Coordinates of N, CA and C in Angstrom, one line a residue:
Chain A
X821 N 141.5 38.4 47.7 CA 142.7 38.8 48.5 C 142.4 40.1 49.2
X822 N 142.9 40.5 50.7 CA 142.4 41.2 51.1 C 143.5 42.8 50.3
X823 N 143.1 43.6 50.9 CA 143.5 44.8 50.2 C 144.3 45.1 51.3
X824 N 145.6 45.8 51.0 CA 146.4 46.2 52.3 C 146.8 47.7 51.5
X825 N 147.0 48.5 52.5 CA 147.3 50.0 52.7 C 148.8 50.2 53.5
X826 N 149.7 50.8 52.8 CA 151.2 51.3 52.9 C 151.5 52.4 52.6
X827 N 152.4 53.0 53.4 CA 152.5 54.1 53.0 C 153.5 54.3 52.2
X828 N 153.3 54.9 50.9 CA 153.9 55.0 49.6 C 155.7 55.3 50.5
X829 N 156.4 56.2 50.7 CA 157.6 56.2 50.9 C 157.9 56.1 52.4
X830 N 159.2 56.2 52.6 CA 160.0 56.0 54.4 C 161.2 56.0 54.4
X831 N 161.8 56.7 55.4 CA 163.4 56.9 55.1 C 163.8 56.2 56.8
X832 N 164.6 56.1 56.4 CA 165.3 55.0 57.5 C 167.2 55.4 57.7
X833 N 167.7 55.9 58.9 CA 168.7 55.9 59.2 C 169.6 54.5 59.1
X834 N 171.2 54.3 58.3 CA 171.9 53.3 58.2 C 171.9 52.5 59.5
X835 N 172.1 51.3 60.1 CA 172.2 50.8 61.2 C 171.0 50.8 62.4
X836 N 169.8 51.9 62.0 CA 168.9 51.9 62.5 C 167.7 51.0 62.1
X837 N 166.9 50.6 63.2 CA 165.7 49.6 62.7 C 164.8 50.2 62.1
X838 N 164.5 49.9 61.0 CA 163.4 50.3 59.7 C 161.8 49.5 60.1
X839 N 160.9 50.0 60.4 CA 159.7 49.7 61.0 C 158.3 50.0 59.8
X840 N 158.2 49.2 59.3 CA 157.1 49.1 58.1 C 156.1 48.9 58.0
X841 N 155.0 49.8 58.2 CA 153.8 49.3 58.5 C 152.3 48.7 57.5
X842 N 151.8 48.4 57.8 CA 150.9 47.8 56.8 C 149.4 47.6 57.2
X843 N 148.4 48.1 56.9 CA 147.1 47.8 57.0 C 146.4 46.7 56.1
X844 N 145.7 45.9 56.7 CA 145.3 45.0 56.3 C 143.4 44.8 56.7
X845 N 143.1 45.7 57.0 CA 141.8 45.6 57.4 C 140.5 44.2 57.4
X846 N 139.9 43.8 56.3 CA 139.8 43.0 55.3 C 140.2 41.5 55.3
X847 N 141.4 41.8 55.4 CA 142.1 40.3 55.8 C 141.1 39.1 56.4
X848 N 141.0 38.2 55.5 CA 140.1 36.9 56.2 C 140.8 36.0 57.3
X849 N 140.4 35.2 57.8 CA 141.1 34.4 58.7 C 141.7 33.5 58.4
X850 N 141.8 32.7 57.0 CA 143.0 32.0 56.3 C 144.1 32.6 55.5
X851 N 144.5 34.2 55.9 CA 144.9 34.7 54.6 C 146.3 34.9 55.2
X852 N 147.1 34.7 54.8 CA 148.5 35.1 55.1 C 149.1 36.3 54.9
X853 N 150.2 36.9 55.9 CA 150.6 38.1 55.4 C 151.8 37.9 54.8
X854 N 151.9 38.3 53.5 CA 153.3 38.3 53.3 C 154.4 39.0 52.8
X855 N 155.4 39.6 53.0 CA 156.3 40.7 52.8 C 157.5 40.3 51.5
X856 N 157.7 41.0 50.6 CA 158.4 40.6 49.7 C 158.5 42.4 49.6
X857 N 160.3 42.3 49.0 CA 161.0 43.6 48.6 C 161.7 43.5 47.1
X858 N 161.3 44.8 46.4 CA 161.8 44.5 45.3 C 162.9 45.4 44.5
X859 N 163.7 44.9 44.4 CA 165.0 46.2 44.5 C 165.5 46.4 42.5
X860 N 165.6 47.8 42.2 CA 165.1 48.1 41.1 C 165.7 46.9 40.3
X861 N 164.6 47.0 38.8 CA 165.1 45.7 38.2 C 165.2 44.0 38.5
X862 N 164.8 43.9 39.5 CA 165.3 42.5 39.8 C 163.3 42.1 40.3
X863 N 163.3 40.5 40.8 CA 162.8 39.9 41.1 C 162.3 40.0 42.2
X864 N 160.7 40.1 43.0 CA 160.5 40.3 44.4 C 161.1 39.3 45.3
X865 N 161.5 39.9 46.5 CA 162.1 38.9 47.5 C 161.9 38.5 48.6
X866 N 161.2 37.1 48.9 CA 160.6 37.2 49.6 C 161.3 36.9 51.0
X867 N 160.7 37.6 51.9 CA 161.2 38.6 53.4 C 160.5 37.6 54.2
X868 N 159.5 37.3 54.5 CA 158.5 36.6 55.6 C 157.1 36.8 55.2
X869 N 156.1 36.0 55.8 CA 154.7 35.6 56.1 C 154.7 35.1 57.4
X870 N 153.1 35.7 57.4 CA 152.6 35.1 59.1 C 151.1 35.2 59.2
X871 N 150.7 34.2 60.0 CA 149.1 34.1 59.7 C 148.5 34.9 61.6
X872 N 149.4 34.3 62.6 CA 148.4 35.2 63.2 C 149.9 35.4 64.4
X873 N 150.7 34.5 64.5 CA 151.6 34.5 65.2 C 152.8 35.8 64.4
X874 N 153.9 36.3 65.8 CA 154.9 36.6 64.9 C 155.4 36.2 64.5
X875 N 156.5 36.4 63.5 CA 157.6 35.5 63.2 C 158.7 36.3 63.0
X876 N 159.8 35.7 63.1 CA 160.8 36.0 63.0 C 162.4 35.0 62.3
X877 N 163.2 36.0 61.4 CA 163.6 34.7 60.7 C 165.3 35.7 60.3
X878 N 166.0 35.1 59.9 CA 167.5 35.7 59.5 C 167.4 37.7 59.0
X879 N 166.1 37.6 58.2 CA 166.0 39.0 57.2 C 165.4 39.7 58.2
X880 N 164.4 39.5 59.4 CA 163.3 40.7 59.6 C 162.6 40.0 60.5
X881 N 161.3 40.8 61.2 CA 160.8 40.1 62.4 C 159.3 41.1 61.4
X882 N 158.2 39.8 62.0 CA 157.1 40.4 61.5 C 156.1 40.1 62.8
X883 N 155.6 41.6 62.9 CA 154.2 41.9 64.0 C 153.2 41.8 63.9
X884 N 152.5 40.9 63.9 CA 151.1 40.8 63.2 C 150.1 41.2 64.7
X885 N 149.2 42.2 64.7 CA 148.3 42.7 66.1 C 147.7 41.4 66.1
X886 N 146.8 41.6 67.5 CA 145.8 40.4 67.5 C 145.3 40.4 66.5
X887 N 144.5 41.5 66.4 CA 142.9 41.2 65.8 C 143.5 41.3 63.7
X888 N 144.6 41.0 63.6 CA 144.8 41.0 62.0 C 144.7 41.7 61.3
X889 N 144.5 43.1 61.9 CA 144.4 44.1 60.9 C 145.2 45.0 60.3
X890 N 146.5 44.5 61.1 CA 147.7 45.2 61.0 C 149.1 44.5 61.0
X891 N 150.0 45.4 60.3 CA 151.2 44.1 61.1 C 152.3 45.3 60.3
X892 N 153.7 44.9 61.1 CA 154.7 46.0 61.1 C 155.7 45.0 60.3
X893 N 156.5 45.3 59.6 CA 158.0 44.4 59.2 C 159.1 45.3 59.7
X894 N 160.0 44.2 60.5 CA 160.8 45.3 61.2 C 162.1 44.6 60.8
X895 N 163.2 45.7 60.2 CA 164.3 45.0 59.6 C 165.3 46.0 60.8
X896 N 166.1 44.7 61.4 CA 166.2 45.4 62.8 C 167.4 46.3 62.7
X897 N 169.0 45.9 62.0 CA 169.5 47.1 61.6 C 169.9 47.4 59.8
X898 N 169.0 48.3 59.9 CA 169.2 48.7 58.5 C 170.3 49.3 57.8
X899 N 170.5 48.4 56.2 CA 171.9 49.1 55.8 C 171.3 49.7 54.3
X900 N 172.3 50.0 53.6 CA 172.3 51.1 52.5 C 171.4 49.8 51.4
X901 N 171.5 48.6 51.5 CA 171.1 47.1 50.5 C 170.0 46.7 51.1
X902 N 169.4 47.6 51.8 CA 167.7 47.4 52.4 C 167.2 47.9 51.5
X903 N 167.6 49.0 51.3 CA 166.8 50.1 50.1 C 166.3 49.6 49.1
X904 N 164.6 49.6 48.8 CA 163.7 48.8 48.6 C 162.5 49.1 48.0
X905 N 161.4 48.8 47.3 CA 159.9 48.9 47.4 C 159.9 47.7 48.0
X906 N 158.8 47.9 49.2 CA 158.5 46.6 50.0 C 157.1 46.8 50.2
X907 N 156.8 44.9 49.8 CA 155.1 44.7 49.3 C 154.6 44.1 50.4
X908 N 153.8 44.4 50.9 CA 153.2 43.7 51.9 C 151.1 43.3 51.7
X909 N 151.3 41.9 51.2 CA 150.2 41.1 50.7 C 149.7 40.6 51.3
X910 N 148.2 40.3 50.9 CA 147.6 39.5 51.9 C 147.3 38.1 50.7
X911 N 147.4 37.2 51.0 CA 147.6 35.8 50.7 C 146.5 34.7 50.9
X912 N 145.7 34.9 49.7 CA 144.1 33.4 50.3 C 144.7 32.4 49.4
X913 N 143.9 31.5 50.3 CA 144.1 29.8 50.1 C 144.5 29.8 48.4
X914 N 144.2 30.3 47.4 CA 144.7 30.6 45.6 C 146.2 30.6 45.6
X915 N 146.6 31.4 46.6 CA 148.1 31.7 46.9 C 148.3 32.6 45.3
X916 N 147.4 33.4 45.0 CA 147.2 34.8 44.0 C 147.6 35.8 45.0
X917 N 148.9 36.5 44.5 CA 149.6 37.4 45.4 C 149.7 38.6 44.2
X918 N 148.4 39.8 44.9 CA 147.8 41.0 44.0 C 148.7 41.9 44.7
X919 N 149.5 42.7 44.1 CA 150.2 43.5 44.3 C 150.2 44.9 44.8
X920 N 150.0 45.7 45.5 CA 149.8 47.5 45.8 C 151.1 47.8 45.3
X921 N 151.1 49.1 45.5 CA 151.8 50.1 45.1 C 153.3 49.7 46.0
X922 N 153.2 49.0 47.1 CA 154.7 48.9 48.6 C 154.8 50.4 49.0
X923 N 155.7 50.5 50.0 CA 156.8 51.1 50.2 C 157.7 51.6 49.9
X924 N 158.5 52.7 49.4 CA 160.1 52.4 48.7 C 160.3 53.1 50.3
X925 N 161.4 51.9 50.8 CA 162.1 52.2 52.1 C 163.4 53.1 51.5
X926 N 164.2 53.8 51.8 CA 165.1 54.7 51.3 C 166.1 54.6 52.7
X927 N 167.5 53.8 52.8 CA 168.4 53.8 54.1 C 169.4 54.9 53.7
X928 N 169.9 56.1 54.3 CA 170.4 56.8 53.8 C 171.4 56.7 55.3
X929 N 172.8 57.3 54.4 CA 174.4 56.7 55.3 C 174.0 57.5 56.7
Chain B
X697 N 167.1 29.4 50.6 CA 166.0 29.2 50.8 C 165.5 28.8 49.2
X698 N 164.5 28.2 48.9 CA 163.9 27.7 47.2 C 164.4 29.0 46.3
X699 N 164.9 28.4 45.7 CA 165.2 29.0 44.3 C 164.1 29.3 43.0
X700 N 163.9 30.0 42.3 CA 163.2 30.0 40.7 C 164.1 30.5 40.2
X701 N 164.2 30.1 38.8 CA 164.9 30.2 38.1 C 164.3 30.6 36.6
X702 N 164.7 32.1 36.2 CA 164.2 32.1 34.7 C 164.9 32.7 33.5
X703 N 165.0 32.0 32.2 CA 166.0 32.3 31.1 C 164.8 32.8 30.1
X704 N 165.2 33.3 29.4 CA 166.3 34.2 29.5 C 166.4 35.5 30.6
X705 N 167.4 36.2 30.6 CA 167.4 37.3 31.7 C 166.9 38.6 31.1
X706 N 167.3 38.4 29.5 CA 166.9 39.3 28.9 C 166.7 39.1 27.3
X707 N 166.1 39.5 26.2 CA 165.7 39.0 25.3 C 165.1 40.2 24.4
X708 N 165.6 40.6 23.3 CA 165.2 41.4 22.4 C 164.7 41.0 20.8
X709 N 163.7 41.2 20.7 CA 162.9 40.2 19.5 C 162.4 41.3 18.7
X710 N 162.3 41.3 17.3 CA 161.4 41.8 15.7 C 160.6 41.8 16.3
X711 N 159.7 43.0 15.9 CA 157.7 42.9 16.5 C 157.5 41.7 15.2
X712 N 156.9 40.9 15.7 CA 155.6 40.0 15.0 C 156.4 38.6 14.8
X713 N 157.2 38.6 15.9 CA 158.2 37.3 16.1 C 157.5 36.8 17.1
X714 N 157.9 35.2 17.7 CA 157.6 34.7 19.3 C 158.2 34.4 20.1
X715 N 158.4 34.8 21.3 CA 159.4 34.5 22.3 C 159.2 34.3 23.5
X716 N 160.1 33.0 23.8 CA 159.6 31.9 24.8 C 160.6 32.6 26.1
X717 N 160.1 32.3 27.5 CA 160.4 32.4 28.3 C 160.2 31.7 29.4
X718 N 161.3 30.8 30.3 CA 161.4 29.4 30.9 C 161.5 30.0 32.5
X719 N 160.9 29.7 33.2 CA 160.9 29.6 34.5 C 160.7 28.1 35.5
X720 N 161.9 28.2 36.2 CA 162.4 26.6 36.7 C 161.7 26.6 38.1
X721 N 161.4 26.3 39.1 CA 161.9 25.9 40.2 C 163.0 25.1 40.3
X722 N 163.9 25.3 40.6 CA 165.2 24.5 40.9 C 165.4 23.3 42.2
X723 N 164.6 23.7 43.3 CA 164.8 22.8 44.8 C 163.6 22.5 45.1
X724 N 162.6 22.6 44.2 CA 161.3 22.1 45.3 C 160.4 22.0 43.8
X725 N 159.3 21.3 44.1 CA 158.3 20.9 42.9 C 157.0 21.9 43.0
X726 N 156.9 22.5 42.0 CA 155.8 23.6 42.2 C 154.3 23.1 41.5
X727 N 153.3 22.9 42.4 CA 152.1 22.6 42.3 C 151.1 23.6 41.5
X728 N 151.7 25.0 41.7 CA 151.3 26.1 41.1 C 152.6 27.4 40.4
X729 N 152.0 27.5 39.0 CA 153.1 29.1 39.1 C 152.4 30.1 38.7
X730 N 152.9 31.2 39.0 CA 152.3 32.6 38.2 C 153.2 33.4 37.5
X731 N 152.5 34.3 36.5 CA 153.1 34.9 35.5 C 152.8 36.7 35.6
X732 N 153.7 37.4 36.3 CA 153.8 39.0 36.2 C 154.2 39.5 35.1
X733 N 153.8 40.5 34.7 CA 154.5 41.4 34.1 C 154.5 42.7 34.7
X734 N 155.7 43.3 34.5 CA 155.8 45.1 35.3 C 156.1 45.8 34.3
X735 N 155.5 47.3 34.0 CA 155.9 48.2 33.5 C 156.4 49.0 34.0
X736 N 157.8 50.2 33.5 CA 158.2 51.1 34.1 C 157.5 51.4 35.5
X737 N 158.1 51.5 36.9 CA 157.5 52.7 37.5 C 156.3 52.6 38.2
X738 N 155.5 51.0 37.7 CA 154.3 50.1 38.2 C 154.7 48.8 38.7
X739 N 153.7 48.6 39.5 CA 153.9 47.5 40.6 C 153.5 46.3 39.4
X740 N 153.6 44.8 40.0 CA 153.6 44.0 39.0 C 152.2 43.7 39.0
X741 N 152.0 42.7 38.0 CA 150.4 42.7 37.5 C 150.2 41.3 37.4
X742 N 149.5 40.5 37.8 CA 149.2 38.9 37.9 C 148.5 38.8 35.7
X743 N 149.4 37.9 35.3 CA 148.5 38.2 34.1 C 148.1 36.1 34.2
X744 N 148.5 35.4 34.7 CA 148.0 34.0 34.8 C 148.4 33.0 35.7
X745 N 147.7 31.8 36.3 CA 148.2 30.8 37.2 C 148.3 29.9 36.2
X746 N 149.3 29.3 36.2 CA 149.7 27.9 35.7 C 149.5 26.8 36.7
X747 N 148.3 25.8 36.6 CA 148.3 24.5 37.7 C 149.0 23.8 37.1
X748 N 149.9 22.5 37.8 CA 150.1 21.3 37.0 C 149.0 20.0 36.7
X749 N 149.1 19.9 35.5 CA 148.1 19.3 34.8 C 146.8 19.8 34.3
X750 N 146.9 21.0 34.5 CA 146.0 21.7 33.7 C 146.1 22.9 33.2
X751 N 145.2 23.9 32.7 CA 145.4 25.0 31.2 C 145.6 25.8 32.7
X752 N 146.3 26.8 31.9 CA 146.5 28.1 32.8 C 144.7 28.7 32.8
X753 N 144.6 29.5 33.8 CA 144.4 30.8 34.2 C 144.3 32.0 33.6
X754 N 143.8 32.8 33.3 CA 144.2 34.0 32.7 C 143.4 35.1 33.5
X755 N 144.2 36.1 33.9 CA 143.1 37.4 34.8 C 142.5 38.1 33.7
X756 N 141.4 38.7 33.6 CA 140.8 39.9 33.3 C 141.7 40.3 32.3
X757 N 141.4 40.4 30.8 CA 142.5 41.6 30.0 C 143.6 40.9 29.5
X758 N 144.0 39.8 29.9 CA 145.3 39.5 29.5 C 144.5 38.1 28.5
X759 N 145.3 38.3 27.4 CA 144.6 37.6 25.9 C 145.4 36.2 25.8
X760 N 144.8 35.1 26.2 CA 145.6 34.1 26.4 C 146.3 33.5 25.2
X761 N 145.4 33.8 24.1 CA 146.3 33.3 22.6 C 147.0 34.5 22.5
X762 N 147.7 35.0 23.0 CA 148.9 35.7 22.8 C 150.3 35.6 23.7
X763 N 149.8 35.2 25.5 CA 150.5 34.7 26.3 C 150.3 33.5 26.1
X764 N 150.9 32.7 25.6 CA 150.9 30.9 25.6 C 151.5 30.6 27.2
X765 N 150.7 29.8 28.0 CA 151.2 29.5 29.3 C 151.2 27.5 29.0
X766 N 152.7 27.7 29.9 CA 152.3 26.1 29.5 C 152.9 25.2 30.7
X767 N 152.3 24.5 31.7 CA 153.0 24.5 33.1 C 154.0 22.6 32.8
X768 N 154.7 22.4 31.9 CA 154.9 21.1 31.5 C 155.5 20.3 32.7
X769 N 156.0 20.8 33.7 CA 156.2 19.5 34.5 C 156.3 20.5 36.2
X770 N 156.5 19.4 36.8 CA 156.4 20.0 38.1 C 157.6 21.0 38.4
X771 N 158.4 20.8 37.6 CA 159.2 22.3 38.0 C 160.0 23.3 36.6
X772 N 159.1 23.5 35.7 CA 158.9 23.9 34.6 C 157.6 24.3 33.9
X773 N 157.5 25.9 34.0 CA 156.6 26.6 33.2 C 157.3 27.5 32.4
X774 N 156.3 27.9 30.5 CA 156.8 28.9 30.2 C 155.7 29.7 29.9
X775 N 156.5 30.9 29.1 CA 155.1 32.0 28.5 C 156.0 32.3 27.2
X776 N 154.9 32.1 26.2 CA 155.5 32.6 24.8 C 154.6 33.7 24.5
X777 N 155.4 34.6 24.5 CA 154.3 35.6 23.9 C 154.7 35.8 22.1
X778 N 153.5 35.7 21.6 CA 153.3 35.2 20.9 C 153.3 36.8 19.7
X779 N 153.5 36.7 18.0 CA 153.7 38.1 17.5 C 153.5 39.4 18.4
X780 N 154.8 39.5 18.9 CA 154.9 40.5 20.2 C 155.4 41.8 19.1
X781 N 154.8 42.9 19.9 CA 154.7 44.2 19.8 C 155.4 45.0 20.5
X782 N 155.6 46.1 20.2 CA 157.0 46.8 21.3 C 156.5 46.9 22.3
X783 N 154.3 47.0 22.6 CA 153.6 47.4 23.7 C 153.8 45.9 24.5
X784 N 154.4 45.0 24.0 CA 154.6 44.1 24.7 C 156.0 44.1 25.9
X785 N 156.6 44.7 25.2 CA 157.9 44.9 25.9 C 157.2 45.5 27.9
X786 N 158.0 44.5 28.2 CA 158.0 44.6 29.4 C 158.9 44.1 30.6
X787 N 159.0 43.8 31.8 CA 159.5 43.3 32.7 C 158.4 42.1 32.9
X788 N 159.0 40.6 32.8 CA 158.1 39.6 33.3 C 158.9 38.8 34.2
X789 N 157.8 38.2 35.5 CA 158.3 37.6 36.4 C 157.3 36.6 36.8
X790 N 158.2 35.4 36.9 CA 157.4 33.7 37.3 C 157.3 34.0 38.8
X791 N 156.1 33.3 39.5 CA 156.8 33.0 40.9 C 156.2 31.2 41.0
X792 N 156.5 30.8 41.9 CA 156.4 29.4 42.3 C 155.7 28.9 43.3
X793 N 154.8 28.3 43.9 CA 154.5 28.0 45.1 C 154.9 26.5 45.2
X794 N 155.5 25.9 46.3 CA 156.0 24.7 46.9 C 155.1 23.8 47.1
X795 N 155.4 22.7 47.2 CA 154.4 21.6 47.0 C 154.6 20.8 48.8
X796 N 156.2 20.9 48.9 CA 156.2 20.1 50.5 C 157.6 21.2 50.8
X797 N 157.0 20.9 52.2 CA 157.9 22.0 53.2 C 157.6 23.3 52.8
X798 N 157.1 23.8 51.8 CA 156.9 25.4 51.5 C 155.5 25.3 50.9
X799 N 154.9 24.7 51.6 CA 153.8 24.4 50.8 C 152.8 26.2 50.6
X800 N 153.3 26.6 51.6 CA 152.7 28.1 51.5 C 153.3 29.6 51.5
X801 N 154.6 28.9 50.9 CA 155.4 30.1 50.6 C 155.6 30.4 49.6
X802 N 155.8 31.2 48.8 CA 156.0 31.5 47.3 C 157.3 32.0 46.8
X803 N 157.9 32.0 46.2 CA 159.2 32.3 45.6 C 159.5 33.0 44.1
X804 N 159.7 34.0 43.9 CA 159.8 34.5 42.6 C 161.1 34.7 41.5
X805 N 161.1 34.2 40.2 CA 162.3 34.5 39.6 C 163.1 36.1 39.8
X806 N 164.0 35.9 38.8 CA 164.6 37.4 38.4 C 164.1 38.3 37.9
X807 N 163.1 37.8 36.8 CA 162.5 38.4 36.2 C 163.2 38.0 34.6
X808 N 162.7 38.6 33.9 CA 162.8 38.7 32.5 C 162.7 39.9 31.7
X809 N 163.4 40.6 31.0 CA 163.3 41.6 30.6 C 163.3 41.0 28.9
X810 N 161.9 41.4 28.6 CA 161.8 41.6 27.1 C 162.0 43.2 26.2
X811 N 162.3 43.2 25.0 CA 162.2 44.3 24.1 C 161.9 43.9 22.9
X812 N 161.0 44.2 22.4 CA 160.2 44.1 21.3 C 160.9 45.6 20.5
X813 N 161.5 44.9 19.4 CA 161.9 46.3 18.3 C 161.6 46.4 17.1

């Protein structure tokens, strides 16, 4: 699985778009990206994946660069129930989803 | 969007007892599951794949005659951990991968909160 790099914390204005970035360097060319948030206590949840296209879906829009080494999760307006550790994985054909450290996004009023 | 589903939510056991823990998919038939555990304050930790129709997986470190994995039908796996220890106590979490229409998306329970006393 490839190794992705996040930056441990991020604070994000209520109502404003929360922009999340993620390195993925590594990443093979079958590997999926995939974003799951995990809000204290509870179960990760999953947000989106994308292999080379964007995507975009009801929770968030995801940017994947061309060359796959990067990709943004953009939760377009953020509210106080965003507030999050957000994992962003890289995903081989095993579908073994190794965990980093995330993000804790913090949406403050 | 697919559901997992896992009982108990929470569960407090005697050290050197065993205690089972059920994780469903509810809407879709899971060809694969996995088994986390999280400690305080730490990201989660892959401790085994359950295929259907055959023996789990076990990563690095994690002692499989102690986590009993057992993937019994396409949308039911459990983990018994087996004479558990208070160092057992932890946060555990199933996830699922889809077999049609999600075939590559994964889905994870609530989680499970054990306490070993």
């Amino acid at each position: 699985d490839a190794k992705t790099t996040q930056p441990p914390s991020m604070d994000c204005a209520e109502g404003r778009a929360a922009n999340l970035p993620c390195n993925h360097s590594t990443i093979s060319g079958n590997e999926y990206v995939y974003w799951y948030r995990q809000i204290h206590s509870q179960g990760p949840q999953y947000i989106i994946h994308g292999l080379k296209n964007n995507e975009t879906n009801e929770m968030a829009s995801l940017i994947i660069t061309e060359d796959r080494k990067s990709s943004t999760l953009i939760l377009p307006h953020a509210t106080l129930r965003d507030t999050a550790v957000y994992y962003c994985i890289g995903g081989g054909s095993n579908y073994k989803l190794t965990f980093g450290k995330g993000t804790l996004l913090t949406v403050n009023p | 969007g697919a559901v997992v589903s896992q009982h108990p939510s929470w569960v407090i056991c005697k050290s050197g007892t065993s205690v089972k823990i059920e994780c469903r998919s509810l809407d879709f038939q899971a060809t694969t599951m996995f088994w986390y555990r999280q400690f305080p304050k730490q990201s989660l930790m892959l401790m085994a794949t359950s295929n259907e129709g055959s023996k789990a997986t076990y990563e690095q470190g994690v002692e499989k005659d102690k986590f009993l994995i057992n993937h019994a039908s396409l949308t039911l796996s459990t983990l018994t951990v087996t004479s558990a220890h208070p160092e057992d106590s932890s946060f555990y979490i199933c996830s699922a991968r889809g077999r049609t229409g999600k075939q590559n998306t994964i889905y994870f329970g609530e989680g499970s909160w054990l306490t070993v006393v």
